[in-house]
C-alpha positions as a Python dict, from the first residue, in 0.01 Angstrom:
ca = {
    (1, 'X'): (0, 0, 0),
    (2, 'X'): (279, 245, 143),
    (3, 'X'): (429, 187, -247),
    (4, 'X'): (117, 235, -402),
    (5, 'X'): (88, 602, -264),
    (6, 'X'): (455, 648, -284),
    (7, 'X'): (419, 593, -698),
    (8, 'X'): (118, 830, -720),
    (9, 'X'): (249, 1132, -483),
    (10, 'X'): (600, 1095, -711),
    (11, 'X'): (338, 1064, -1054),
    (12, 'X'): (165, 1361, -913),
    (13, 'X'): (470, 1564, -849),
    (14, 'X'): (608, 1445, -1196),
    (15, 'X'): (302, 1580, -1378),
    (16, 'X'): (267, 1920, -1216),
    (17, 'X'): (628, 2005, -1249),
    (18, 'X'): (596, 1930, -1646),
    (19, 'X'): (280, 2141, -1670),
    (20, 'X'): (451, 2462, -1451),
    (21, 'X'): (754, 2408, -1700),
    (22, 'X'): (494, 2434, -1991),
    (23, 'X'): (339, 2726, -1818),
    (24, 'X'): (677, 2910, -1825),
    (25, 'X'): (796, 2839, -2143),
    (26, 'X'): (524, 2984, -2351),
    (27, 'X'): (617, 3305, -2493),
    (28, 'X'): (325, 3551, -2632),
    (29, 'X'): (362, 3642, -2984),
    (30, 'X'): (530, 4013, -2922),
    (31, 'X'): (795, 3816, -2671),
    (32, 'X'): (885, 3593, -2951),
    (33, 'X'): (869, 3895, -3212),
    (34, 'X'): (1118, 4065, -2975),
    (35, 'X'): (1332, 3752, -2896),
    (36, 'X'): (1358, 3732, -3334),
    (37, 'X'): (1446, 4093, -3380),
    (38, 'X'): (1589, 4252, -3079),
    (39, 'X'): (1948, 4155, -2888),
    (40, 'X'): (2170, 4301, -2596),
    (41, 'X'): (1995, 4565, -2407),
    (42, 'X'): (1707, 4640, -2638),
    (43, 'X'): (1575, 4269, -2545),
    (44, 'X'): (1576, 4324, -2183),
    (45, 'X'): (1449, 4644, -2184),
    (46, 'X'): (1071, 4702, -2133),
    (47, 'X'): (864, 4817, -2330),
    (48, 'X'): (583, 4838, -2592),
    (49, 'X'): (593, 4585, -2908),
    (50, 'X'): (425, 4642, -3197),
    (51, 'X'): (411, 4388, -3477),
    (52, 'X'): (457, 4604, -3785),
    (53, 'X'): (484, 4346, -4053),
    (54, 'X'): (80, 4255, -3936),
    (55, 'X'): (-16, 4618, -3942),
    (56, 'X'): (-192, 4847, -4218),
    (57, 'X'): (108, 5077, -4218),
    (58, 'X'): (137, 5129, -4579),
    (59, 'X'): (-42, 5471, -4586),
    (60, 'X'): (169, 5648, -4371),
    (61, 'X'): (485, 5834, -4521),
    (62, 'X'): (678, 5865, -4163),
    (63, 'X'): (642, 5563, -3939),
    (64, 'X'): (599, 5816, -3575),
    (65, 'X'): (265, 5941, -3774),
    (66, 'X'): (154, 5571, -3758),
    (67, 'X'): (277, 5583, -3374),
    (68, 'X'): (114, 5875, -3249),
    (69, 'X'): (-214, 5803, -3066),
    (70, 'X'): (-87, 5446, -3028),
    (71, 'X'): (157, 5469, -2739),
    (72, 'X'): (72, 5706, -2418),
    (73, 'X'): (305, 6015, -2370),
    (74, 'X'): (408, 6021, -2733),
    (75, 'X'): (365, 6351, -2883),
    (76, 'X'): (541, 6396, -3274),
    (77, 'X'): (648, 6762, -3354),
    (78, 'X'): (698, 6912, -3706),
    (79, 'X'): (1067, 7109, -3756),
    (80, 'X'): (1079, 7423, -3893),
    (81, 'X'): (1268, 7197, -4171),
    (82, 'X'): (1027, 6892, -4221),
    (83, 'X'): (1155, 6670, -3969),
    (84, 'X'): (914, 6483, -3763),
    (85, 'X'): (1055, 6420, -3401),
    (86, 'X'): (930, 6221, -3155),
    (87, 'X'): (851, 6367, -2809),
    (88, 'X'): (804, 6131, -2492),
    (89, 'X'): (656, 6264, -2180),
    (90, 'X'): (819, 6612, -2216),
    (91, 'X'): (1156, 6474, -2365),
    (92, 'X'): (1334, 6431, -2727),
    (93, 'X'): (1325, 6058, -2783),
    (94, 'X'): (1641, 5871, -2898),
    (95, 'X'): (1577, 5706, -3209),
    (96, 'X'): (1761, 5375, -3315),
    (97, 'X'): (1696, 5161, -3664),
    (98, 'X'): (1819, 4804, -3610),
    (99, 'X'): (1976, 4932, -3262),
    (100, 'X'): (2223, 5163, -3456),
    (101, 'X'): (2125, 5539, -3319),
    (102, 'X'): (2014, 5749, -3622),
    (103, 'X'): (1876, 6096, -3670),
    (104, 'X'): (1461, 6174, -3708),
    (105, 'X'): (1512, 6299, -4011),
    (106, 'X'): (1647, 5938, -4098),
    (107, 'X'): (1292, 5806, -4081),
    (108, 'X'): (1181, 6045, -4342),
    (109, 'X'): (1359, 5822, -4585),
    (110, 'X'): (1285, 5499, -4423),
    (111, 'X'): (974, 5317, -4617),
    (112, 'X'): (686, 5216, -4338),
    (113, 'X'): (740, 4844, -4568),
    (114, 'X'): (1053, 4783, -4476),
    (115, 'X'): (943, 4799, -4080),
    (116, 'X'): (897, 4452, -3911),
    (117, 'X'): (894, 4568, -3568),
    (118, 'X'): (897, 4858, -3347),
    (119, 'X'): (1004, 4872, -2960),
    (120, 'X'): (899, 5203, -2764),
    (121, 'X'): (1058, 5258, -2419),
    (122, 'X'): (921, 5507, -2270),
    (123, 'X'): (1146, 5535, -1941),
    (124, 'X'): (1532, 5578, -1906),
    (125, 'X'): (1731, 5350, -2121),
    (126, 'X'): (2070, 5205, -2048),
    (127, 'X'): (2208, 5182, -2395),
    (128, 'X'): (2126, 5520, -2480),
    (129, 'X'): (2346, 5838, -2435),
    (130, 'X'): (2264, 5992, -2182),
    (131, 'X'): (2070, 5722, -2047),
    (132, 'X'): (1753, 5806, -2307),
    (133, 'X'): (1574, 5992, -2023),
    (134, 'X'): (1333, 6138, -2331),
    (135, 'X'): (1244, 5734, -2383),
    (136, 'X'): (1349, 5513, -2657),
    (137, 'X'): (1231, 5437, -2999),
    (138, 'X'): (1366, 5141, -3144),
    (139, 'X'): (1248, 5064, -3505),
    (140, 'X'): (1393, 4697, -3668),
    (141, 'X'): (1339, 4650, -4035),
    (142, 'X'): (1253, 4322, -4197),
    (143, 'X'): (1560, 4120, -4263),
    (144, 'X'): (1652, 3957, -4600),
    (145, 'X'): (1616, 3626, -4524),
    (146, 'X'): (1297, 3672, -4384),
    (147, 'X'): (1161, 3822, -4681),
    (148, 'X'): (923, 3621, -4905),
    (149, 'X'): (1053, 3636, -5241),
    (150, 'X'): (868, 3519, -5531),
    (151, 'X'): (1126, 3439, -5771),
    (152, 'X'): (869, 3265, -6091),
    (153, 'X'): (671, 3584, -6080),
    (154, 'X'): (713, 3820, -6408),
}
């Protein structure tokens, strides 16, 4: 008898470890979408993921238009010049495409298509200069081999 219960407590124990370890290792779509794009410091940091590549993006000319009104704090400002820059809580954000720090006037040039994912940290951020006390935006375009191509087409 004492072997009997011995079996099923250690079954028991088997079968809710396995399910916990389940539990854990099931990543929601946006933690796998940063896990594919994102490395270093920009992975760890937190923040809001949005899937761009699954988004009706294609009308906007400057990727922060398609931004405002989607993340909290963000304000976008027109330059004198032409140059939308974005604005978190008060503060200039830093702007990095594929974690490489770039200018706003950068995204002018950058299609919205060529966007597969966009990261927006809206506290301090260690990799920054200066810590990125205005918040982060990091933008990562779709890589090549990720690309569909259809080679038979005319």
């Amino acid at each position: 008898m004492k072997k009997i219960l011995f079996i099923a407590a250690l079954f028991t124990i088997t079968l809710a470890t396995v399910g916990q370890t389940q539990v854990r290792n099931s990543k929601s779509p946006k933690e796998i979408l940063n896990d594919r794009y994102s490395s270093g410091l920009f992975k760890n940091a937190e923040g809001t993921i949005f899937d761009i590549e699954n988004e009706n993006v294609q009308s906007y000319f400057n990727i922060l238009d398609w931004l405002q009104g989607r993340v909290a704090g963000l304000q976008v400002f027109t330059s004198w010049s032409g140059i939308r820059v974005p604005v978190i809580r008060g503060s200039v954000a830093t702007i990095y495409v594929d974690e490489m720090r770039m200018d706003a006037s950068f995204l002018n040039s950058l299609s919205v298509n060529d966007i597969g994912m966009i990261k927006v940290i809206k506290g301090p951020f260690a990799g920054a200069i200066g810590n990125g006390g205005g918040g982060t935006i990091a933008i990562y375009t779709i890589r090549a081999d990720e690309e569909e191509f259809d080679l038979n087409s005319d």
